[in-house]
Amino acid sequence: MEHLPPLPTIIDNKMEISRKIEFELEYEGKTMMLMFLISMEVIFDEAS
């Protein structure tokens, strides 16, 4: 399991997580390289 960035402090309540996943796939004798770029922005807000 990959390590996530540290949780934000009270002042900085926004965190961005980005991951790039690459893999090769062989199909009908052809090799294809696939890449997924995943980016997520999380905003921590105090419950009222």
C-alpha positions as a Python dict, from the first residue, in 0.01 Angstrom:
ca = {
    (1, 'M'): (0, 0, 0),
    (2, 'E'): (132, 343, -90),
    (3, 'H'): (182, 614, 170),
    (4, 'L'): (-40, 920, 143),
    (5, 'P'): (81, 1273, 210),
    (6, 'P'): (47, 1394, 571),
    (7, 'L'): (-290, 1531, 677),
    (8, 'P'): (-318, 1909, 643),
    (9, 'T'): (-299, 2143, 940),
    (10, 'I'): (-587, 2367, 1052),
    (11, 'I'): (-447, 2656, 845),
    (12, 'D'): (-403, 2449, 528),
    (13, 'N'): (-722, 2244, 490),
    (14, 'K'): (-672, 2135, 128),
    (15, 'M'): (-481, 1828, 9),
    (16, 'E'): (-414, 1707, -346),
    (17, 'I'): (-340, 1343, -424),
    (18, 'S'): (-207, 1245, -767),
    (19, 'R'): (-115, 901, -898),
    (20, 'K'): (5, 779, -1236),
    (21, 'I'): (-59, 414, -1322),
    (22, 'E'): (115, 262, -1625),
    (23, 'F'): (95, -92, -1755),
    (24, 'E'): (140, -295, -2073),
    (25, 'L'): (-138, -507, -2220),
    (26, 'E'): (-89, -772, -2485),
    (27, 'Y'): (-391, -837, -2708),
    (28, 'E'): (-401, -1039, -3030),
    (29, 'G'): (-23, -1025, -3066),
    (30, 'K'): (-2, -648, -3015),
    (31, 'T'): (147, -485, -2706),
    (32, 'M'): (-20, -166, -2588),
    (33, 'M'): (101, 73, -2318),
    (34, 'L'): (-182, 219, -2108),
    (35, 'M'): (-154, 506, -1862),
    (36, 'F'): (-407, 649, -1618),
    (37, 'L'): (-349, 979, -1439),
    (38, 'I'): (-567, 1019, -1131),
    (39, 'S'): (-584, 1349, -944),
    (40, 'M'): (-804, 1417, -643),
    (41, 'E'): (-841, 1733, -435),
    (42, 'V'): (-975, 1692, -82),
    (43, 'I'): (-1094, 1984, 131),
    (44, 'F'): (-1127, 1925, 504),
    (45, 'D'): (-1399, 2133, 663),
    (46, 'E'): (-1495, 2157, 1027),
    (47, 'A'): (-1838, 2007, 1102),
    (48, 'S'): (-2079, 2258, 1249),
}
